[in-house]
Coordinates of C-alpha atoms in Angstrom, one line a residue:
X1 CA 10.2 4.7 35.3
X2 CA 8.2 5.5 32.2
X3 CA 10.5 4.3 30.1
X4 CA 10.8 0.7 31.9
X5 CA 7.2 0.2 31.6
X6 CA 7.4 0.7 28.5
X7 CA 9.7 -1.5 27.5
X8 CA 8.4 -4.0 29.9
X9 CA 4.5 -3.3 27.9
X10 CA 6.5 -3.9 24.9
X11 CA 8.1 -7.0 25.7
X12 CA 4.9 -8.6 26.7
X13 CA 3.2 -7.2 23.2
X14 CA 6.3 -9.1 21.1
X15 CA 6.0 -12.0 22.8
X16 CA 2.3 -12.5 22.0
X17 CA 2.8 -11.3 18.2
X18 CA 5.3 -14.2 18.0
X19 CA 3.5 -16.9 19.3
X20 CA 0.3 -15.4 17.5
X21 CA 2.0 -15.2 13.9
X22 CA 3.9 -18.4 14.7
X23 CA 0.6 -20.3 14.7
X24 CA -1.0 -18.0 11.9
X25 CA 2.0 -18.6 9.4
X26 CA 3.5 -21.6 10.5
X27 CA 4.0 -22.7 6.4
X28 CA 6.4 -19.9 6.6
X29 CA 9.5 -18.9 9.0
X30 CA 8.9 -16.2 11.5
X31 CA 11.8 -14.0 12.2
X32 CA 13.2 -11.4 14.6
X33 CA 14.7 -8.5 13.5
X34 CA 16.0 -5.8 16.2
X35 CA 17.4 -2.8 15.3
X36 CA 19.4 0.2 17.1
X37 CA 19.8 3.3 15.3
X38 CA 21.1 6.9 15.9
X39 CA 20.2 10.0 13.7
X40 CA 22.2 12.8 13.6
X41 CA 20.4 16.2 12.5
X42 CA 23.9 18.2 11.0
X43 CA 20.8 21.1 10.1
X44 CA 17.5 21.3 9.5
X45 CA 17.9 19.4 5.8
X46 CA 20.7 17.3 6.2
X47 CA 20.7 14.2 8.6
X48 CA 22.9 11.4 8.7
X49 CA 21.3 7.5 10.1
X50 CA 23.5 5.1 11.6
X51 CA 21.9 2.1 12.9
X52 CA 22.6 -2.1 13.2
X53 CA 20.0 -4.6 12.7
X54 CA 20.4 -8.3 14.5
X55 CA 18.0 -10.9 13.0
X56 CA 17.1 -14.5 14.1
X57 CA 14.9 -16.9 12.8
X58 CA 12.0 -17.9 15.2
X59 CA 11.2 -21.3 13.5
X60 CA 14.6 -22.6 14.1
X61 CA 15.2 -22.3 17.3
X62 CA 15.8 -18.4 17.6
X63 CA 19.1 -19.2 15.4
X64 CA 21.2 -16.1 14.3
X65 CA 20.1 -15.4 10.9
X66 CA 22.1 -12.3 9.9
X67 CA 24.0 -8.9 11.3
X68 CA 23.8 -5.5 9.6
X69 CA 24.5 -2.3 9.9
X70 CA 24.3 0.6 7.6
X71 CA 25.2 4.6 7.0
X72 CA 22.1 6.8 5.0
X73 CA 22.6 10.4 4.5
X74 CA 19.5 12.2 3.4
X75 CA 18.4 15.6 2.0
X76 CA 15.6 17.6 1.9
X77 CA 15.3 19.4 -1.5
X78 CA 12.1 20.5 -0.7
X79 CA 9.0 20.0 2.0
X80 CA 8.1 17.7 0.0
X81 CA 11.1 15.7 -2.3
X82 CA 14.3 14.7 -0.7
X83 CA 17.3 12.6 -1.8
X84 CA 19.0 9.8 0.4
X85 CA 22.2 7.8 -0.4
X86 CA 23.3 4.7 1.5
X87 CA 25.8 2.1 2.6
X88 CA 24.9 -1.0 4.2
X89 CA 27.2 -3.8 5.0
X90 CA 25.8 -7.4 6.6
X91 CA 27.1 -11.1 7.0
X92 CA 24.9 -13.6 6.6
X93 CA 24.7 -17.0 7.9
X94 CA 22.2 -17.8 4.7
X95 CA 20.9 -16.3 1.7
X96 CA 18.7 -13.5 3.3
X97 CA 20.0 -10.5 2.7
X98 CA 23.5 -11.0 3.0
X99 CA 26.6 -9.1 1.6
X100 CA 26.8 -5.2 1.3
X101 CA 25.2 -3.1 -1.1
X102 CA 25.1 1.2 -2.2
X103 CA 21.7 2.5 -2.6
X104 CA 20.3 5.9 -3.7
X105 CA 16.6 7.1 -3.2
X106 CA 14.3 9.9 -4.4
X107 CA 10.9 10.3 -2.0
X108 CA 8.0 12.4 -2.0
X109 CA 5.5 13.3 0.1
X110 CA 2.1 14.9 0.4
X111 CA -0.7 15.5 2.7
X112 CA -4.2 13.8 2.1
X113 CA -7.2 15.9 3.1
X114 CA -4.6 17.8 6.1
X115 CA -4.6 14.5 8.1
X116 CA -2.7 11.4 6.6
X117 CA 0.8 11.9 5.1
X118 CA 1.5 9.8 1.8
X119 CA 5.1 9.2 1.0
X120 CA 6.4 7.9 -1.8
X121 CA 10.0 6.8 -3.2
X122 CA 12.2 4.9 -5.7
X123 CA 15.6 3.4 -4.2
X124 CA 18.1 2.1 -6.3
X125 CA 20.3 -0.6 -5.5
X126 CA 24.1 -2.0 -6.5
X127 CA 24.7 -5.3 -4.2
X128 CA 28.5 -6.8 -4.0
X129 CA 29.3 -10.6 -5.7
X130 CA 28.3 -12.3 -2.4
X131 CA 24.9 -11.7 -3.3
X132 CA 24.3 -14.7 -5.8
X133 CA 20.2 -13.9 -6.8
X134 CA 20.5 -10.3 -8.1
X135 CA 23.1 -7.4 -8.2
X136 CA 21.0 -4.4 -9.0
X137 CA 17.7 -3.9 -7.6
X138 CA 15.1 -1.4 -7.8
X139 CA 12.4 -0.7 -5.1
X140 CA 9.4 0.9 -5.3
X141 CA 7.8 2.1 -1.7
X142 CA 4.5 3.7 -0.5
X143 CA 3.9 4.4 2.6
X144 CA 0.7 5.7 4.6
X145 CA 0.9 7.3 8.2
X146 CA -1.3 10.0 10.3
X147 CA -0.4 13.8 10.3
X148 CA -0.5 13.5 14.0
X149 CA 0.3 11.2 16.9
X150 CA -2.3 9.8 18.4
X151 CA -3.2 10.3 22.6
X152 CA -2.3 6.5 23.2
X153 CA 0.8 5.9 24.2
X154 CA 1.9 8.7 22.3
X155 CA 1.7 6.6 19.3
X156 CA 2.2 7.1 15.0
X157 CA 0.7 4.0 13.2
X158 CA 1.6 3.3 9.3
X159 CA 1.4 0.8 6.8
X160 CA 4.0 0.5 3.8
X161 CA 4.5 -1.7 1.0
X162 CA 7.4 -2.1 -1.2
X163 CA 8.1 -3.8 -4.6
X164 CA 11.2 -5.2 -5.3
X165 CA 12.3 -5.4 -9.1
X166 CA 15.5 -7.6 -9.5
X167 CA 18.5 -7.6 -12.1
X168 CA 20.9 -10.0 -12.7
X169 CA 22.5 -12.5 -10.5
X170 CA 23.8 -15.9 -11.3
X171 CA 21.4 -17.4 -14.3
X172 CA 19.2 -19.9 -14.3
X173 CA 18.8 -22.7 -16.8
X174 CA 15.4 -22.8 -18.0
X175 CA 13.9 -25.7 -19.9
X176 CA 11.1 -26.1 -22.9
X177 CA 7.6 -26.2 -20.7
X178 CA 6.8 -29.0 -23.6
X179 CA 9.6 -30.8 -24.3
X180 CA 11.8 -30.4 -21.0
X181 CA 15.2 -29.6 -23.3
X182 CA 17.3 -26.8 -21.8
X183 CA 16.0 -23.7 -24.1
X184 CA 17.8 -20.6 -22.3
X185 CA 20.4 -20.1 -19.9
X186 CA 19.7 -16.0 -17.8
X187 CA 18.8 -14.1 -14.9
X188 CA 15.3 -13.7 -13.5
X189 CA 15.3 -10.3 -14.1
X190 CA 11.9 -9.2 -13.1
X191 CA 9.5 -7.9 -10.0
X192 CA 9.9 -10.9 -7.7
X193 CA 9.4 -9.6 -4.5
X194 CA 6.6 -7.8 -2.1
X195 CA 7.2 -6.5 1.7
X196 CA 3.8 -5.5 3.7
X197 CA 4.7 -3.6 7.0
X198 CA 2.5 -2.6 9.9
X199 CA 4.0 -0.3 12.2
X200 CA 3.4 1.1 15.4
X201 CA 6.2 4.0 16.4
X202 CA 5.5 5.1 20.2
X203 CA 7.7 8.3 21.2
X204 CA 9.0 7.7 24.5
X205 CA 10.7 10.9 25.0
X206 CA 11.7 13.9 22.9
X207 CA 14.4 12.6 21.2
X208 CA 14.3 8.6 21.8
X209 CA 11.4 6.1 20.3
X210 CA 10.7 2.7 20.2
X211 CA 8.7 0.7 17.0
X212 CA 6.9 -2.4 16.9
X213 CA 6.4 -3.8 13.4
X214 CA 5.0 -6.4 11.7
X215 CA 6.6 -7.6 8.3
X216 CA 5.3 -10.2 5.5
X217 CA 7.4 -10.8 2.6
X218 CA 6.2 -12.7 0.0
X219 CA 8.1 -13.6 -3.4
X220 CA 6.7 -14.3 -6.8
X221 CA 6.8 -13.8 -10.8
X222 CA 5.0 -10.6 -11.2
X223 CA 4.1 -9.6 -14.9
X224 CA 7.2 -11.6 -15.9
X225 CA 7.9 -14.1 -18.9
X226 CA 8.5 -17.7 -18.7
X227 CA 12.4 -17.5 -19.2
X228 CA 12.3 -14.7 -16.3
X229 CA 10.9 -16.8 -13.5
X230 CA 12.1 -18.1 -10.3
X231 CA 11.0 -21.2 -8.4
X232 CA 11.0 -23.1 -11.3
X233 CA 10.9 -27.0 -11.5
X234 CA 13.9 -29.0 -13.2
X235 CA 12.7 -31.6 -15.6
X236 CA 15.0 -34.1 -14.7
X237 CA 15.0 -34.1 -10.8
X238 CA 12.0 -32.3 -10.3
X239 CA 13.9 -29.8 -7.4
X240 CA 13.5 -26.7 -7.3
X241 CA 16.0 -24.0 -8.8
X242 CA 15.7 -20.5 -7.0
X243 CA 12.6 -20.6 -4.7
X244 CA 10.5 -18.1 -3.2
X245 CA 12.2 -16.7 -0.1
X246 CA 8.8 -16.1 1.9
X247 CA 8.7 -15.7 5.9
X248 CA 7.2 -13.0 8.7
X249 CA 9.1 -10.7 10.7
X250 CA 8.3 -9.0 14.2
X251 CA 10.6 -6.3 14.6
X252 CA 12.0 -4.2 17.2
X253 CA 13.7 -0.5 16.5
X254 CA 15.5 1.5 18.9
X255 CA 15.7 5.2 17.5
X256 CA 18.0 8.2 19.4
X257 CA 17.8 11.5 17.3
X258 CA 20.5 14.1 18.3
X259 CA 20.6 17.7 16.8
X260 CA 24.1 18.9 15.7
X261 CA 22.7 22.7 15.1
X262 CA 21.0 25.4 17.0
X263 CA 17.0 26.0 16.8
X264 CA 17.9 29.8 15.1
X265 CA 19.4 28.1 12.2

């Protein structure tokens, strides 16, 4: 019974953040991303996080955007570093996010005065040929969140941001800024994207919670040089050759953790 009106609180609360940032960011498209995901605790260092995302975009028409699902198996060196390596495979019905990739990550975390938990990490990415605008990546995330849950619906806000550093791809042909001749033909290699997430994780019961999020992602030419940009205008046609990806997401994630060991391990 618990469970159903919380689902049913939740629906409600998704419905309103949609039609909220729908009017808020309506320059930009507003997507849904829902995700399911099982962790599986093999001891009390090693767990293993299997889970598949659906997303659609809101702006047109609640249109599948992409599928994905995904394997990470993580580590804890220590309380405070651990070590995660991944596989995630998706199909894409356009150019967000699609194709599969391999990623490895590296986290810390600390405490702050004994009541916010800081984490850090540094992920490394190798993406297949399918995706065109990079093929390595690396991502930089921070990530703040109370030591404790809070009374309210059993709740454990957090906010996160992530900076996205791209590597090849297929090149762009870049042109004098003066003259308008073609000067260099490369990737934007460079930091080109940002993610801001707001988070609101309510445990439901002992092993099964349910996150509401809230995701802006915003592209640009950070610190980069002029031969190293994206969204740049063609001289001759005046379109635009690789432009900022930038929407809003309101997501949905499902979480079931099982333990594989007994507590007097």
């Amino acid at each position: 019974k618990y469970f159903l009106i919380s689902t049913c609180k939740t629906r409600i609360a998704v419905a309103f953040l949609l039609f909220s940032v729908s009017k808020s960011w309506s320059q930009n498209d507003l997507k849904n991303w829902n995700t399911a995901q099982l962790n599986l605790s093999f001891t009390k260092k090693m767990d293993l996080r299997l889970s598949h995302l659906r997303a659609y975009n809101v702006t047109d028409n609640y249109t599948s955007d992409f599928n994905q699902s995904s394997a990470h198996l993580s580590y804890d060196l220590t309380k405070k570093i651990d070590i995660t390596a991944g596989y995630t495979f998706g199909g894409s019905s356009s150019l967000t996010d699609g194709g599969s990739r391999i990623s490895g990550k590296l986290g810390y975390k600390i405490k702050l005065a004994d009541a916010i938990n800081w984490s850090n990490a540094i992920q490394a990415e190798i993406h297949s040929k399918s995706e065109t605008r990079y093929h390595y990546r690396i991502i930089w995330n921070t990530r703040l969140s109370p030591k404790k849950r809070l009374d309210f619906l059993n709740l454990a806000p957090s906010v996160s941001y992530s900076l996205f550093y791209n590597i090849g791809g297929n090149p762009i042909q870049y042109y004098d800024s003066k003259t308008g001749n073609p000067a260099v033909r490369q990737t934007p290699d460079g930091f080109h994207r940002g993610r801001l997430m707001i988070n609101l994780n309510s445990k439901i019961t002992k092993h099964t919670s349910l996150s509401l999020y809230y995701m802006m992602q915003r592209e640009f030419n950070l610190l980069t040089s002029e031969y190293r940009r994206m969204n740049i205008t063609k001289p001759a046609t005046g379109k635009i050759v690789r432009a900022f990806d930038n929407y809003n997401v309101i997501g949905l994630t499902l979480q079931h953790d099982i333990n594989l060991y007994s507590k007097k391990e």
